[in-house]
PDB file of C-alpha atoms in Angstrom:
ATOM      1  CA  MET W   1      -9.685  37.937-150.959  1.00 64.00           C
ATOM      2  CA  PRO W   2      -8.181  40.683-153.175  1.00 77.00           C
ATOM      3  CA  VAL W   3      -5.204  42.571-151.884  1.00 77.00           C
ATOM      4  CA  ASN W   4      -5.557  46.290-151.395  1.00 82.00           C
ATOM      5  CA  TRP W   5      -2.254  47.142-153.020  1.00 78.00           C
ATOM      6  CA  ASP W   6      -2.343  50.800-152.004  1.00 82.00           C
ATOM      7  CA  GLU W   7      -2.708  49.925-148.388  1.00 82.00           C
ATOM      8  CA  PHE W   8      -0.076  47.152-148.646  1.00 76.00           C
ATOM      9  CA  ASP W   9       2.218  49.639-150.404  1.00 75.00           C
ATOM     10  CA  SER W  10       1.850  52.165-147.690  1.00 80.00           C
ATOM     11  CA  ASP W  11       2.330  49.532-144.960  1.00 78.00           C
ATOM     12  CA  ILE W  12       5.527  48.181-146.491  1.00 76.00           C
ATOM     13  CA  ASP W  13       6.934  51.655-147.144  1.00 75.00           C
ATOM     14  CA  SER W  14       6.272  52.717-143.566  1.00 77.00           C
ATOM     15  CA  ILE W  15       7.902  49.619-142.158  1.00 75.00           C
ATOM     16  CA  VAL W  16      10.921  49.948-144.476  1.00 72.00           C
ATOM     17  CA  ASP W  17      11.414  53.567-143.397  1.00 70.00           C
ATOM     18  CA  GLU W  18      11.325  52.485-139.780  1.00 69.00           C
ATOM     19  CA  SER W  19      13.669  49.503-140.237  1.00 63.00           C
ATOM     20  CA  ALA W  20      17.244  49.741-139.519  1.00 60.00           C
ATOM     21  CA  ASN W  21      19.707  47.659-141.591  1.00 53.00           C
ATOM     22  CA  LYS W  22      17.895  44.359-141.208  1.00 64.00           C
ATOM     23  CA  THR W  23      14.516  43.144-142.352  1.00 67.00           C
ATOM     24  CA  ASP W  24      12.390  43.155-139.186  1.00 77.00           C
ATOM     25  CA  GLU W  25       9.735  40.696-138.206  1.00 84.00           C
ATOM     26  CA  ARG W  26       6.790  42.985-139.149  1.00 84.00           C
ATOM     27  CA  LEU W  27       8.109  43.471-142.646  1.00 83.00           C
ATOM     28  CA  ALA W  28       8.749  39.702-143.110  1.00 87.00           C
ATOM     29  CA  SER W  29       5.298  38.950-141.765  1.00 89.00           C
ATOM     30  CA  ARG W  30       3.562  41.262-144.301  1.00 88.00           C
ATOM     31  CA  ILE W  31       5.411  39.673-147.200  1.00 90.00           C
ATOM     32  CA  SER W  32       4.975  36.106-145.982  1.00 91.00           C
ATOM     33  CA  SER W  33       1.222  36.693-145.641  1.00 90.00           C
ATOM     34  CA  LEU W  34       1.006  37.074-149.455  1.00 87.00           C
ATOM     35  CA  THR W  35       3.504  34.429-150.461  1.00 90.00           C
ATOM     36  CA  ARG W  36       4.382  30.812-149.778  1.00 90.00           C
ATOM     37  CA  MET W  37       7.487  31.909-147.885  1.00 92.00           C
ATOM     38  CA  THR W  38       7.754  31.874-144.129  1.00 94.00           C
ATOM     39  CA  ASP W  39       8.824  34.944-142.145  1.00 92.00           C
ATOM     40  CA  ASP W  40      12.237  33.326-141.632  1.00 93.00           C
ATOM     41  CA  GLU W  41      12.661  32.667-145.330  1.00 93.00           C
ATOM     42  CA  VAL W  42      11.852  36.336-146.111  1.00 93.00           C
ATOM     43  CA  GLN W  43      14.332  37.527-143.602  1.00 91.00           C
ATOM     44  CA  GLU W  44      16.984  35.123-144.868  1.00 93.00           C
ATOM     45  CA  LEU W  45      16.431  35.818-148.571  1.00 94.00           C
ATOM     46  CA  PHE W  46      15.876  39.565-148.261  1.00 93.00           C
ATOM     47  CA  PRO W  47      17.826  40.870-145.213  1.00 90.00           C
ATOM     48  CA  GLU W  48      17.757  44.388-146.462  1.00 89.00           C
ATOM     49  CA  PRO W  49      14.515  46.362-146.189  1.00 87.00           C
ATOM     50  CA  SER W  50      15.233  47.918-149.617  1.00 88.00           C
ATOM     51  CA  ASP W  51      15.174  44.448-151.141  1.00 92.00           C
ATOM     52  CA  VAL W  52      11.779  43.763-149.543  1.00 90.00           C
ATOM     53  CA  LYS W  53      10.495  47.002-151.072  1.00 90.00           C
ATOM     54  CA  LYS W  54      11.676  45.849-154.489  1.00 94.00           C
ATOM     55  CA  LEU W  55      10.037  42.470-153.914  1.00 95.00           C
ATOM     56  CA  LYS W  56       6.824  44.285-153.011  1.00 91.00           C
ATOM     57  CA  ASP W  57       7.027  46.326-156.225  1.00 94.00           C
ATOM     58  CA  LEU W  58       7.570  43.221-158.312  1.00 96.00           C
ATOM     59  CA  MET W  59       4.672  41.398-156.585  1.00 93.00           C
ATOM     60  CA  LYS W  60       2.450  44.387-157.255  1.00 93.00           C
ATOM     61  CA  ILE W  61       3.169  44.199-160.998  1.00 95.00           C
ATOM     62  CA  VAL W  62       2.711  40.430-161.139  1.00 94.00           C
ATOM     63  CA  LYS W  63      -0.628  40.531-159.297  1.00 91.00           C
ATOM     64  CA  SER W  64      -1.965  43.507-161.128  1.00 93.00           C
ATOM     65  CA  SER W  65      -5.002  43.220-163.396  1.00 92.00           C
ATOM     66  CA  GLU W  66      -2.991  44.345-166.433  1.00 95.00           C
ATOM     67  CA  ASP W  67      -2.552  41.904-169.291  1.00 96.00           C
ATOM     68  CA  ARG W  68       0.519  39.681-169.522  1.00 97.00           C
ATOM     69  CA  ASN W  69       2.276  41.807-172.094  1.00 97.00           C
ATOM     70  CA  LYS W  70       1.938  44.968-169.995  1.00 97.00           C
ATOM     71  CA  LYS W  71       3.206  43.097-166.922  1.00 96.00           C
ATOM     72  CA  ILE W  72       6.232  41.846-168.869  1.00 96.00           C
ATOM     73  CA  SER W  73       6.851  45.348-170.178  1.00 97.00           C
ATOM     74  CA  ASN W  74       6.701  46.805-166.634  1.00 96.00           C
ATOM     75  CA  ILE W  75       9.127  44.180-165.339  1.00 96.00           C
ATOM     76  CA  VAL W  76      11.520  44.742-168.257  1.00 96.00           C
ATOM     77  CA  SER W  77      11.373  48.485-167.730  1.00 97.00           C
ATOM     78  CA  ASN W  78      12.455  47.927-164.129  1.00 96.00           C
ATOM     79  CA  SER W  79      14.839  44.970-164.801  1.00 95.00           C
ATOM     80  CA  GLU W  80      17.812  46.595-163.126  1.00 95.00           C
ATOM     81  CA  GLU W  81      15.779  47.140-159.984  1.00 95.00           C
ATOM     82  CA  PHE W  82      14.273  43.612-160.008  1.00 96.00           C
ATOM     83  CA  GLY W  83      17.278  41.651-161.241  1.00 96.00           C
ATOM     84  CA  GLY W  84      18.618  40.739-157.833  1.00 96.00           C
ATOM     85  CA  ILE W  85      15.188  39.944-156.503  1.00 96.00           C
ATOM     86  CA  VAL W  86      14.423  37.592-159.419  1.00 95.00           C
ATOM     87  CA  LEU W  87      17.827  35.856-159.048  1.00 96.00           C
ATOM     88  CA  THR W  88      17.242  35.336-155.309  1.00 96.00           C
ATOM     89  CA  LEU W  89      13.798  33.876-155.867  1.00 94.00           C
ATOM     90  CA  LEU W  90      14.939  31.574-158.668  1.00 93.00           C
ATOM     91  CA  GLN W  91      17.864  30.308-156.620  1.00 94.00           C
ATOM     92  CA  LYS W  92      15.445  29.514-153.795  1.00 88.00           C
ATOM     93  CA  PHE W  93      12.873  27.737-155.935  1.00 83.00           C
ATOM     94  CA  VAL W  94      14.943  26.095-158.698  1.00 83.00           C
TER      95      VAL W  94
END
């Protein structure tokens, strides 16, 4: 089932805005529903709501219908924003 990224975007942004300093269960649940991570893993790896927002932005690029070179270009253009997220994910899975 394809993901409605606009709706997902809006949901995540709303939850991030409502969150305090810690990733809450609703935010972790939305991310874990699209990944292989559990809610607890999302909360552990990305305790800050702003990091979850960055993860969402990265996931949106990766799952877009654009070609591989455009995806790479978008990731490189946002490398400062995504650097910490990529490092966290690689440390988890490598």
